[in-house]
Amino acid sequence: VKVESRTVDPAEQQMLKRAQAEGIETIWDRADKMKPCPIGSEGACCRICSQGPCRVPPPKKAKPGEEQKKQAVGVCGATAETIVARNFARMVAAGSAAHTDHARGVAHLFKEVAHGRAPGYELKDAGKLRAIARDYDVPLSVGEGDDKKSRSKEEIAQDLAEKVLAEFGQQSGELVFSSKRAPKKRVELWRGLDVMPRGFDREVVEIMHRTHMGVDQDYKNIIHQCTRCAISDGWGGSMLATELQDVLFGTPVPVLGDSNLGVLKEDHVNVIIHGHEPLLPELINAASQDPEMLEYAKSKGAKGIQLAGICCSANEILMRHGIPVAANFLGQELAIITGAVDAMVVDVQCQFQALASLVKCFHTKLITTDERGRIEGETMYIPFDDHHGPEIARKVLKEAIDNFPNRRAPVIIPEQKYPCVVGFSMETIRYLLGGSIRGSYYTLNDNIIGGRVRGIGGVVGCNNVRTLHDNAHLSMVKELIKNDVVVLTTGCNAIACAKEGLLTPEAAIKYCGAGLAEVCETVGIPPVLHMGSCVDNARILLAAAACVRAGGLGNDISDLPAAGAAPEWMSEKAISIGHYFVSSGVYTIFSAAWPTTGSEILTDYLFHGLESELGGMWDFELDPVVAAQKMIAHIDKKRAALGI
Ligand code: BF8
Ligand code: SF4
């Protein structure tokens, strides 16, 4: 098989050639052997009770003269609409659960830090802490008049921790961020539709209940709960994870980083950080700069310690510390195939089980660190715990260093390495594009109204082995910036863009339309703004809300000339993210595959029906350039409605 048909990344092509030459199996080989089930991929297989699985794909169109076959229903009578909606809903539930459970870990750590019980951590961003506390009605001071005293960071954080932790098990009412941070008009719309989320866990559990055998069998009602659950992710769990991580680890500001497999160094101990939760990676980064650790690495013959990231943990430490990113989702095996990785440290989400067998071909230690994410055959399990963070980080690092002398396969590190400017939090964009009115998105809006910037595209999401790796990401983003659409990116799209050099101010000259290029040059920013990991899609929501607040572009997110996309999505998290964008009023288009084609009626509801309810809707288009053009058409439609 030609490696060019698998990935567009030359560094990864080189590693795939090595894999082929040495008979090492990768995800692409397994994908060749495993054809997707045509019924399951349409969402048309129900296996939620043991009378099935029941398969209800749309009947083939009858040939002339033949009688048209009827649409099948499940043994219990469940229609294709119900079955497909149930499968879709369970994706929303799993995705939302992943983000919210991530937030739970951060919230627990936050509480321990507030009480001084978590060595190695601090409350770094006091300004953000106070902003969140204000939303949660936690008092910032005590006493009145002359006796009024500010409360300490710790006192505020202790109260705030109790309030955020209570939201996980909250049974009624509204989530704080959903009601306070979305534009007023959006909140009123959600209240009117009765989709305000009540509690993080409740919304996920309720989807699981409703999609149990014989409960919710009205597809619109199932999607209604999807909306509530997805809002509790975007304007809830994900937003909480992002905000509390900023308090603990610092709100990102622009920083220079490097990307692609060329960031690994033959003469260094190479440690790959892979997963999603930055709690332990923050401390591994700190430990890697400890002179004692460095000495230890030297005693084993290495020149130093090189950390590099994969997936969203990579995005987290890249944008806060400039730690280079080695690869996105589909590159995780290829990093090990360099023979240069002394340890791969994983936490949760998007980690191939195949890593465990792959590391056996090399010297790499696969270290799992989260009790929720063990991998059978892992080399080692070093569980993270809030109370002994620095010790655990040093232990992990020591394992990597001890492994440096054990390299056995010849080390082949591709030379590709590209710089990137990252760290565009909502606050940083506000600062850079606030213009004369700092503290708002005024300049950005002004540029949109003036037409130099045509609109905003949020392009995010995974890799998918069923598509040419990174190709859809890059062609979509290039088409958008060529047409003056500024791109906000997170997740594996951000890493694909980094590897292509799109996250540099120079990319503006090379790839952008004249208007966007001018704005980027004036402000000195890349045309593609790296906003972080997948939970940081909440930053895109906050940026959208800030655009609405700055004025001139309507009263709601659905008025903005903006669109969202995940051109190579594969995970359930992507569906939850997509659905919260739709629920926030954004036109959201996916490529690669679409999981509801088993019901034309349901698909039509998601693609068209939702627009009249939520102002946002789903769409699907296989060709990423055509998808970009559809985003631009939507942006133009919104511009026309605004009269700009
Ligand atoms: O949370 S983009 S493949 S790494 S799921 Fe996974 Fe998808 Fe990458 Fe990050 Ni997000
Ligand atoms: Fe079949 Fe109904 Fe059971 Fe689903 S719930 S497997 S459609 S009988």
XYZ file of C-alpha atoms and ligand atoms in Angstrom:
662
model
C 0.000 0.000 0.000
C 1.316 3.433 -0.928
C 1.933 5.430 2.251
C 0.834 8.565 0.399
C -2.691 7.142 0.378
C -2.670 7.001 4.172
C -1.278 10.308 5.382
C -0.260 13.594 3.787
C 2.402 14.136 6.445
C 5.880 13.326 5.046
C 7.312 12.562 8.484
C 4.557 10.058 9.130
C 4.916 8.602 5.640
C 8.541 7.880 6.491
C 7.524 6.071 9.675
C 4.815 4.118 7.837
C 7.457 2.950 5.362
C 9.556 1.773 8.263
C 6.557 -0.054 9.705
C 5.894 -1.749 6.372
C 9.535 -2.729 5.884
C 9.759 -4.207 9.376
C 6.333 -5.867 9.351
C 4.986 -3.708 12.166
C 1.208 -3.409 12.180
C -0.438 0.012 12.452
C -4.022 1.279 12.622
C -4.070 1.539 8.830
C -3.354 -2.194 8.447
C -6.076 -3.055 10.914
C -8.474 -0.720 9.113
C -7.786 -2.528 5.834
C -8.814 -5.785 7.442
C -11.873 -4.382 9.229
C -14.526 -3.042 6.889
C -17.120 -0.977 8.770
C -20.518 -2.611 9.130
C -22.802 -0.829 6.659
C -25.832 -1.059 8.936
C -24.085 0.042 12.116
C -22.419 2.963 10.382
C -25.863 4.286 9.445
C -26.930 4.112 13.079
C -29.539 1.556 12.033
C -28.628 -1.310 14.361
C -30.282 -1.562 17.759
C -28.636 -3.836 20.290
C -29.992 -2.425 23.512
C -31.986 -5.543 24.376
C -31.393 -9.233 23.866
C -34.312 -9.716 21.473
C -32.136 -8.043 18.857
C -29.824 -6.855 17.537
C -32.477 -5.445 15.196
C -31.333 -3.976 11.911
C -33.458 -1.387 10.155
C -31.470 0.112 7.264
C -33.447 2.113 4.709
C -34.904 -0.306 2.119
C -33.323 -0.315 -1.318
C -35.273 1.688 -3.911
C -37.430 -0.672 -5.951
C -36.514 -1.211 -9.590
C -39.233 -0.401 -12.145
C -41.915 -3.064 -11.920
C -40.805 -4.237 -8.461
C -42.835 -3.581 -5.354
C -41.197 -1.087 -2.979
C -40.071 -2.847 0.205
C -41.326 -1.288 3.460
C -39.021 0.264 6.014
C -38.352 -2.375 8.663
C -38.974 -1.813 12.352
C -37.336 -3.523 15.330
C -38.891 -6.555 17.021
C -40.473 -4.237 19.606
C -41.750 -1.989 16.851
C -39.031 0.652 17.283
C -38.810 2.715 14.120
C -35.632 3.628 12.272
C -36.071 7.166 13.652
C -36.091 5.928 17.240
C -33.207 3.505 16.763
C -30.983 5.986 14.953
C -31.816 8.776 17.415
C -31.046 6.486 20.357
C -27.639 5.637 18.930
C -26.936 9.304 18.273
C -28.046 10.215 21.808
C -25.742 7.650 23.354
C -22.850 9.257 21.488
C -23.799 12.626 22.936
C -24.001 11.067 26.399
C -20.588 9.396 26.139
C -18.947 12.500 24.744
C -20.475 14.758 27.343
C -19.523 12.266 30.066
C -15.906 12.259 28.921
C -15.637 16.037 29.110
C -17.565 16.327 32.337
C -15.637 13.554 34.048
C -12.474 15.384 33.020
C -13.915 18.486 34.722
C -14.675 16.435 37.832
C -10.991 15.537 38.234
C -9.956 19.157 37.789
C -12.594 20.323 40.280
C -11.383 17.821 42.886
C -7.794 18.962 42.407
C -8.944 22.585 42.607
C -10.531 21.891 45.981
C -7.399 20.222 47.306
C -5.245 23.113 46.113
C -7.620 25.578 47.772
C -7.140 23.743 51.061
C -3.383 23.519 50.647
C -3.466 19.744 50.337
C -2.025 19.376 46.826
C 1.721 20.023 46.757
C 3.151 21.213 43.455
C 0.069 23.194 42.467
C -1.028 26.763 43.079
C -3.874 29.120 42.211
C -2.033 30.814 39.367
C -4.635 33.035 37.776
C -6.251 35.005 40.592
C -8.117 37.274 38.154
C -9.846 34.348 36.523
C -10.570 32.811 39.913
C -12.397 35.981 40.911
C -14.303 36.122 37.627
C -15.584 32.567 38.102
C -16.361 33.240 41.764
C -18.485 36.220 40.714
C -20.512 33.993 38.390
C -21.041 31.508 41.212
C -21.994 34.231 43.724
C -19.026 33.491 45.955
C -18.238 36.656 47.944
C -14.882 38.263 47.141
C -14.816 40.280 50.347
C -16.247 40.249 53.855
C -17.530 43.033 56.082
C -19.084 46.372 55.212
C -17.837 49.937 54.801
C -14.524 50.574 56.579
C -14.434 46.986 57.804
C -14.624 45.572 54.305
C -11.768 43.156 53.665
C -10.843 41.215 50.574
C -10.913 37.470 50.983
C -7.795 35.469 50.158
C -7.542 33.420 46.967
C -7.724 30.295 49.065
C -10.869 31.342 50.916
C -12.604 32.187 47.661
C -11.441 28.958 46.035
C -12.607 26.842 48.971
C -16.163 28.157 48.652
C -16.083 27.987 44.884
C -14.903 24.362 44.945
C -17.957 23.324 46.961
C -20.267 25.117 44.545
C -18.792 23.654 41.369
C -18.628 20.144 42.820
C -22.287 20.412 43.799
C -23.222 21.039 40.168
C -22.244 17.483 39.206
C -25.000 16.018 41.339
C -27.402 18.958 41.036
C -30.970 17.778 40.391
C -32.814 20.917 39.349
C -32.319 24.556 38.496
C -29.703 25.649 35.965
C -25.958 25.280 35.520
C -24.174 28.541 36.288
C -22.131 28.955 33.097
C -25.075 28.000 30.871
C -27.247 30.703 32.364
C -24.621 33.406 32.921
C -22.144 33.149 30.078
C -24.250 32.537 27.002
C -25.811 35.617 25.387
C -29.070 36.693 27.051
C -31.133 35.940 23.997
C -29.719 32.426 23.777
C -30.488 31.747 27.422
C -34.067 32.920 26.915
C -34.378 30.681 23.872
C -33.073 27.685 25.831
C -35.437 28.410 28.713
C -38.336 28.679 26.289
C -37.443 25.316 24.759
C -36.926 23.787 28.216
C -33.393 22.641 27.446
C -31.479 24.403 30.220
C -29.242 21.740 31.771
C -29.950 20.942 35.416
C -26.874 18.999 36.522
C -23.865 17.458 34.770
C -24.465 13.880 35.789
C -28.239 14.050 35.542
C -28.246 14.907 31.832
C -25.974 11.988 30.934
C -27.847 9.525 33.130
C -31.141 10.693 31.671
C -29.972 9.931 28.137
C -28.966 6.448 29.254
C -32.387 5.964 30.830
C -34.374 7.369 27.935
C -32.491 5.171 25.474
C -33.022 2.021 27.512
C -35.420 -0.467 25.939
C -38.961 0.846 25.738
C -38.611 4.381 27.112
C -38.283 7.441 24.872
C -39.600 6.459 21.433
C -40.190 9.846 19.902
C -37.115 10.915 17.968
C -37.665 14.638 18.475
C -37.977 14.121 22.207
C -34.735 12.109 22.235
C -32.921 14.896 20.370
C -34.427 17.386 22.840
C -32.557 15.652 25.665
C -29.421 15.511 23.464
C -29.603 19.297 23.291
C -29.864 19.661 27.056
C -27.010 17.206 27.610
C -24.780 18.820 24.980
C -25.325 22.285 26.492
C -24.292 20.835 29.843
C -21.058 19.793 28.131
C -20.138 22.954 26.217
C -21.538 25.559 28.598
C -20.848 23.315 31.564
C -18.375 20.470 31.923
C -15.966 21.498 29.179
C -16.124 25.139 30.196
C -15.515 24.269 33.822
C -12.521 22.074 32.925
C -11.048 24.867 30.832
C -11.659 27.635 33.347
C -10.406 25.771 36.407
C -7.343 24.570 34.489
C -6.603 28.190 33.657
C -6.866 29.116 37.343
C -4.530 26.284 38.312
C -2.051 26.325 35.434
C -2.423 29.825 33.975
C -4.547 31.268 31.174
C -2.691 30.728 27.885
C -0.960 33.635 26.181
C 0.849 33.457 22.837
C 3.875 31.211 22.982
C 6.157 29.703 20.357
C 6.270 25.945 19.946
C 7.464 23.246 17.563
C 5.545 20.478 15.909
C 5.930 17.117 14.194
C 8.052 14.041 14.867
C 11.246 16.008 14.276
C 10.866 17.451 17.781
C 12.168 14.167 19.241
C 15.908 14.130 19.935
C 18.102 11.081 19.510
C 20.506 12.035 22.315
C 17.791 13.008 24.814
C 15.423 11.011 26.962
C 12.187 11.350 24.993
C 8.970 11.320 26.978
C 5.672 11.440 25.129
C 2.698 12.860 27.006
C -0.486 11.454 25.443
C -4.098 11.870 26.488
C -6.266 14.718 27.699
C -5.939 15.766 31.299
C -3.021 18.109 32.017
C -2.952 17.578 35.787
C 0.018 15.216 35.884
C 1.683 16.510 32.681
C 2.008 19.945 34.327
C 4.110 18.388 37.068
C 6.077 16.156 34.687
C 7.012 19.330 32.855
C 8.143 20.944 36.105
C 10.099 17.835 37.092
C 11.820 17.701 33.707
C 13.419 21.062 34.524
C 14.635 19.957 37.924
C 18.490 20.046 37.859
C 18.578 16.824 39.831
C 16.523 15.048 37.166
C 18.734 16.470 34.460
C 21.825 15.178 36.253
C 20.186 11.803 36.552
C 19.456 11.769 32.820
C 23.083 12.661 32.126
C 24.261 9.864 34.396
C 22.456 7.494 32.036
C 24.196 8.924 28.994
C 21.514 11.328 27.747
C 22.123 14.996 26.986
C 18.802 16.067 28.465
C 15.097 15.372 28.711
C 12.740 16.098 25.815
C 9.031 16.157 26.515
C 6.684 16.068 23.544
C 2.948 15.687 23.324
C 0.321 13.770 21.393
C -3.418 14.564 21.281
C -4.996 17.007 23.702
C -2.628 16.703 26.659
C -0.155 17.887 24.034
C -2.293 20.905 23.246
C -2.527 21.762 26.935
C 1.214 21.762 27.611
C 2.004 23.265 24.220
C -0.116 26.332 24.785
C 0.913 26.869 28.395
C 4.622 25.997 28.204
C 5.612 25.731 24.547
C 6.290 21.982 24.950
C 6.515 20.674 21.378
C 3.796 18.527 19.899
C 4.916 15.345 18.150
C 1.713 14.210 16.468
C -2.048 14.116 16.511
C -4.305 11.102 17.028
C -3.193 9.009 14.031
C 0.490 9.575 14.767
C 0.561 7.871 18.166
C 1.956 4.586 16.880
C 4.297 6.326 14.463
C 6.019 8.193 17.286
C 6.935 4.886 18.914
C 8.130 3.525 15.567
C 10.930 6.127 15.621
C 12.543 3.883 18.236
C 13.381 7.043 20.182
C 10.528 7.179 22.691
C 11.694 6.073 26.122
C 8.292 6.404 27.733
C 4.781 7.126 26.550
C 2.736 8.440 29.448
C -1.012 8.209 28.940
C -4.011 9.334 30.955
C -7.488 9.135 29.388
C -9.177 9.230 25.960
C -7.999 8.523 22.401
C -5.255 6.057 23.320
C -5.058 2.979 21.063
C -5.096 -0.314 22.912
C -2.644 -1.416 20.204
C 0.052 0.681 21.902
C 0.497 -2.099 24.443
C 1.545 -4.636 21.838
C 3.457 -2.117 19.734
C 5.772 -1.123 22.587
C 6.853 -4.760 22.799
C 8.595 -4.342 19.405
C 10.603 -1.446 20.845
C 12.047 -0.498 24.211
C 9.312 2.079 24.932
C 7.593 1.917 28.310
C 3.841 2.466 28.156
C 2.922 4.066 31.467
C -0.752 4.415 32.360
C -1.488 6.979 35.051
C -5.244 7.076 35.524
C -7.350 4.468 37.286
C -10.092 5.000 34.691
C -7.741 4.310 31.798
C -5.782 1.085 32.292
C -4.551 -0.820 29.235
C -4.109 -4.571 29.381
C -0.452 -5.293 28.766
C 0.676 -1.795 29.865
C 4.339 -1.749 30.885
C 3.613 0.012 34.107
C 0.784 1.656 36.062
C 1.735 4.686 38.135
C -1.558 6.157 39.348
C -1.800 9.911 39.695
C -3.090 11.268 42.952
C -3.626 14.900 43.924
C -1.752 14.611 47.195
C 1.541 13.248 45.872
C 1.797 14.887 42.450
C 5.463 15.928 42.336
C 6.617 12.571 43.698
C 4.583 10.725 41.063
C 5.828 12.991 38.287
C 9.438 12.291 39.297
C 8.748 8.577 39.438
C 7.340 8.621 35.902
C 10.286 10.614 34.639
C 12.761 8.340 36.363
C 11.227 5.337 34.628
C 11.776 7.069 31.296
C 15.355 7.992 32.122
C 16.151 4.475 33.327
C 14.891 3.218 30.003
C 17.161 5.423 27.873
C 20.069 2.927 27.817
C 17.684 0.159 26.718
C 17.039 1.447 23.193
C 17.396 -1.440 20.817
C 15.867 -0.646 17.444
C 17.865 1.816 15.330
C 16.587 5.299 16.041
C 15.069 6.990 12.989
C 13.654 10.450 13.685
C 12.160 12.278 10.709
C 13.630 15.724 10.212
C 10.293 17.529 9.818
C 9.806 20.124 12.548
C 7.740 23.275 12.139
C 7.315 26.285 14.402
C 3.901 27.414 15.578
C 2.473 30.274 17.603
C -0.193 29.034 19.984
C -2.058 30.066 23.127
C -4.972 32.113 21.832
C -7.346 31.941 24.740
C -10.555 33.930 24.573
C -8.861 36.569 26.744
C -5.773 36.784 24.505
C -7.865 37.275 21.391
C -9.823 39.940 23.244
C -6.584 41.690 24.116
C -5.131 41.447 20.617
C -8.322 42.234 18.744
C -9.822 44.640 21.234
C -8.392 47.594 19.343
C -9.061 50.983 20.861
C -11.764 49.503 23.044
C -9.760 47.002 25.041
C -11.774 44.422 26.880
C -14.100 43.747 23.989
C -14.021 42.070 20.590
C -14.551 45.448 18.973
C -11.744 45.355 16.396
C -12.627 41.863 15.267
C -16.259 42.843 14.826
C -15.214 46.039 13.102
C -13.130 44.028 10.639
C -16.009 41.655 10.044
C -18.426 44.519 9.455
C -15.898 46.227 7.173
C -15.478 42.981 5.247
C -11.743 42.469 5.669
C -12.668 39.407 7.704
C -15.584 37.607 6.069
C -16.456 35.533 9.095
C -15.298 33.061 11.703
C -14.780 29.330 11.215
C -14.325 26.967 14.142
C -12.502 23.941 12.720
C -11.821 21.254 15.274
C -11.800 17.555 15.943
C -10.105 14.286 15.377
C -8.330 12.208 12.804
C -10.136 9.277 11.268
C -8.310 6.333 9.709
C -11.059 6.047 7.088
C -9.888 9.325 5.529
C -6.498 10.432 4.238
C -4.791 11.595 7.420
C -4.808 15.406 7.895
C -5.882 16.034 4.300
C -9.416 17.168 5.098
C -8.184 19.355 7.972
C -5.685 21.157 5.807
C -7.771 21.544 2.663
C -10.744 22.868 4.624
C -8.714 25.358 6.648
C -6.818 26.583 3.561
C -10.059 27.102 1.652
C -11.484 29.115 4.553
C -8.519 31.437 5.061
C -8.162 31.905 1.309
C -11.680 33.303 1.483
C -10.910 35.632 4.418
C -12.513 33.447 7.075
C -10.414 33.531 10.245
C -10.122 30.049 11.732
C -10.300 29.149 15.414
C -8.904 25.692 16.000
C -8.529 23.082 18.747
C -7.785 19.389 19.151
C -6.257 17.344 16.373
C -7.095 19.966 13.745
C -4.864 22.410 15.620
C -2.004 19.908 15.519
C -2.542 19.221 11.804
C -2.383 22.981 11.187
C 0.744 23.336 13.326
C 2.513 20.636 11.294
C 1.622 22.462 8.089
C 2.957 25.825 9.272
C -0.524 27.368 9.346
C -0.114 28.554 12.933
C 2.452 31.200 12.012
C 1.951 34.852 11.078
C 3.775 34.069 7.803
C 0.931 31.754 6.777
C -1.183 34.872 6.335
C 0.919 35.981 3.386
C 1.128 32.532 1.859
C -2.461 31.323 2.159
C -4.892 34.139 2.994
C -7.170 36.365 1.025
C -6.074 40.017 0.966
C -8.440 41.188 3.711
C -7.559 38.561 6.296
C -3.860 38.818 5.407
C -3.964 42.548 6.130
C -5.582 42.066 9.534
C -3.138 39.292 10.488
C -0.163 41.389 9.419
C -1.366 44.459 11.312
C -1.978 42.549 14.533
C 0.871 40.075 14.006
C -1.211 36.926 14.425
C -1.589 33.714 12.437
C -4.786 33.343 10.383
C -5.466 30.119 12.267
C -5.689 30.656 16.022
C -4.854 27.704 18.259
C -7.308 27.859 21.157
C -6.303 24.624 22.833
C -7.556 21.116 23.483
C -11.016 19.657 22.890
C -12.452 20.775 26.229
C -11.204 24.205 25.123
C -13.887 24.302 22.463
C -15.595 26.086 25.334
C -13.179 28.937 24.580
C -14.707 29.160 21.101
C -18.155 29.465 22.685
C -16.874 32.228 24.950
C -15.258 34.004 22.000
C -18.566 33.803 20.134
C -20.405 35.218 23.151
C -17.813 38.008 23.352
C -18.393 38.838 19.664
C -22.119 39.157 20.356
C -21.447 41.379 23.371
C -19.063 43.659 21.459
C -21.996 44.721 19.280
C -22.737 45.266 15.623
C -23.236 41.600 14.730
C -26.707 40.885 16.080
C -27.916 39.752 19.489
C -27.198 36.059 19.482
C -24.550 33.565 18.378
C -26.926 32.451 15.627
C -26.672 35.955 14.132
C -22.879 35.801 13.752
C -21.283 35.128 10.366
C -19.722 31.962 11.759
C -19.689 28.219 11.132
C -18.167 25.137 12.728
C -16.676 21.914 11.374
C -14.942 18.666 12.273
C -13.610 17.355 8.959
C -11.988 14.138 10.259
C -14.081 13.400 13.333
C -14.298 9.929 14.843
C -14.982 10.186 18.594
C -18.230 10.404 20.522
C -16.870 13.587 22.065
C -16.975 15.180 18.615
C -20.705 14.487 18.372
C -21.339 16.081 21.748
C -19.225 19.083 20.739
C -20.985 19.373 17.397
C -24.344 19.206 19.072
C -23.502 21.939 21.567
C -22.349 24.147 18.708
C -25.652 23.486 16.939
C -27.511 24.132 20.201
C -25.633 27.415 20.543
C -26.877 28.527 17.137
C -23.971 27.514 14.916
C -24.149 25.868 11.495
C -21.938 22.799 12.018
C -20.694 20.561 9.244
C -18.919 17.219 9.612
C -17.000 15.204 7.039
C -15.600 11.651 7.106
C -18.865 9.927 8.062
C -22.342 10.688 9.284
C -23.972 8.417 11.894
C -27.703 8.987 11.246
C -28.140 8.126 7.569
C -30.246 5.133 8.651
C -33.158 7.522 9.035
C -33.827 10.137 6.413
C -36.487 11.738 8.610
C -34.184 12.118 11.611
C -31.293 13.320 9.455
C -33.543 15.908 7.854
C -34.591 17.064 11.325
C -30.941 17.475 12.398
C -29.931 19.179 9.136
C -32.965 21.443 8.634
C -35.623 21.097 11.335
C -33.360 22.224 14.169
C -32.621 25.559 12.499
C -36.064 26.930 13.243
C -35.774 25.846 16.882
C -32.144 26.557 17.728
C -30.878 28.783 14.918
C -28.094 26.260 14.333
C -28.130 22.981 12.429
C -26.011 20.022 11.427
C -24.733 19.266 7.961
C -22.544 16.655 6.316
C -20.318 16.787 3.273
C -17.626 14.299 2.360
C -15.489 16.699 0.314
C -13.716 19.079 2.744
C -13.357 21.883 0.188
C -17.045 21.729 -0.693
C -17.766 21.653 3.050
C -15.694 24.819 3.469
C -17.655 26.429 0.658
C -20.887 25.514 2.400
C -19.568 27.167 5.566
C -18.738 30.270 3.545
C -22.217 30.254 1.989
C -23.700 30.149 5.485
C -21.414 32.987 6.600
C -22.557 35.018 3.585
C -26.186 34.281 4.449
C -25.626 35.654 7.949
C -23.779 38.689 6.583
C -26.691 39.421 4.292
C -29.142 39.122 7.181
C -27.055 41.623 9.146
C -26.960 43.923 6.148
C -23.138 43.920 5.967
O -10.116 15.478 22.532
S -9.641 15.777 18.527
S -8.881 12.432 18.253
S -7.269 13.851 20.755
S -11.283 13.405 20.519
Fe -9.121 12.629 20.352
Fe -10.533 13.778 18.560
Fe -8.012 14.276 18.746
Fe -8.417 15.250 21.845
Ni -10.627 15.600 20.724
Fe -34.824 -4.780 18.819
Fe -36.500 -3.194 20.189
Fe -34.688 -4.698 21.495
Fe -33.875 -2.651 20.011
S -35.112 -2.519 21.851
S -32.940 -4.662 20.076
S -35.350 -2.650 18.330
S -36.410 -5.403 20.264
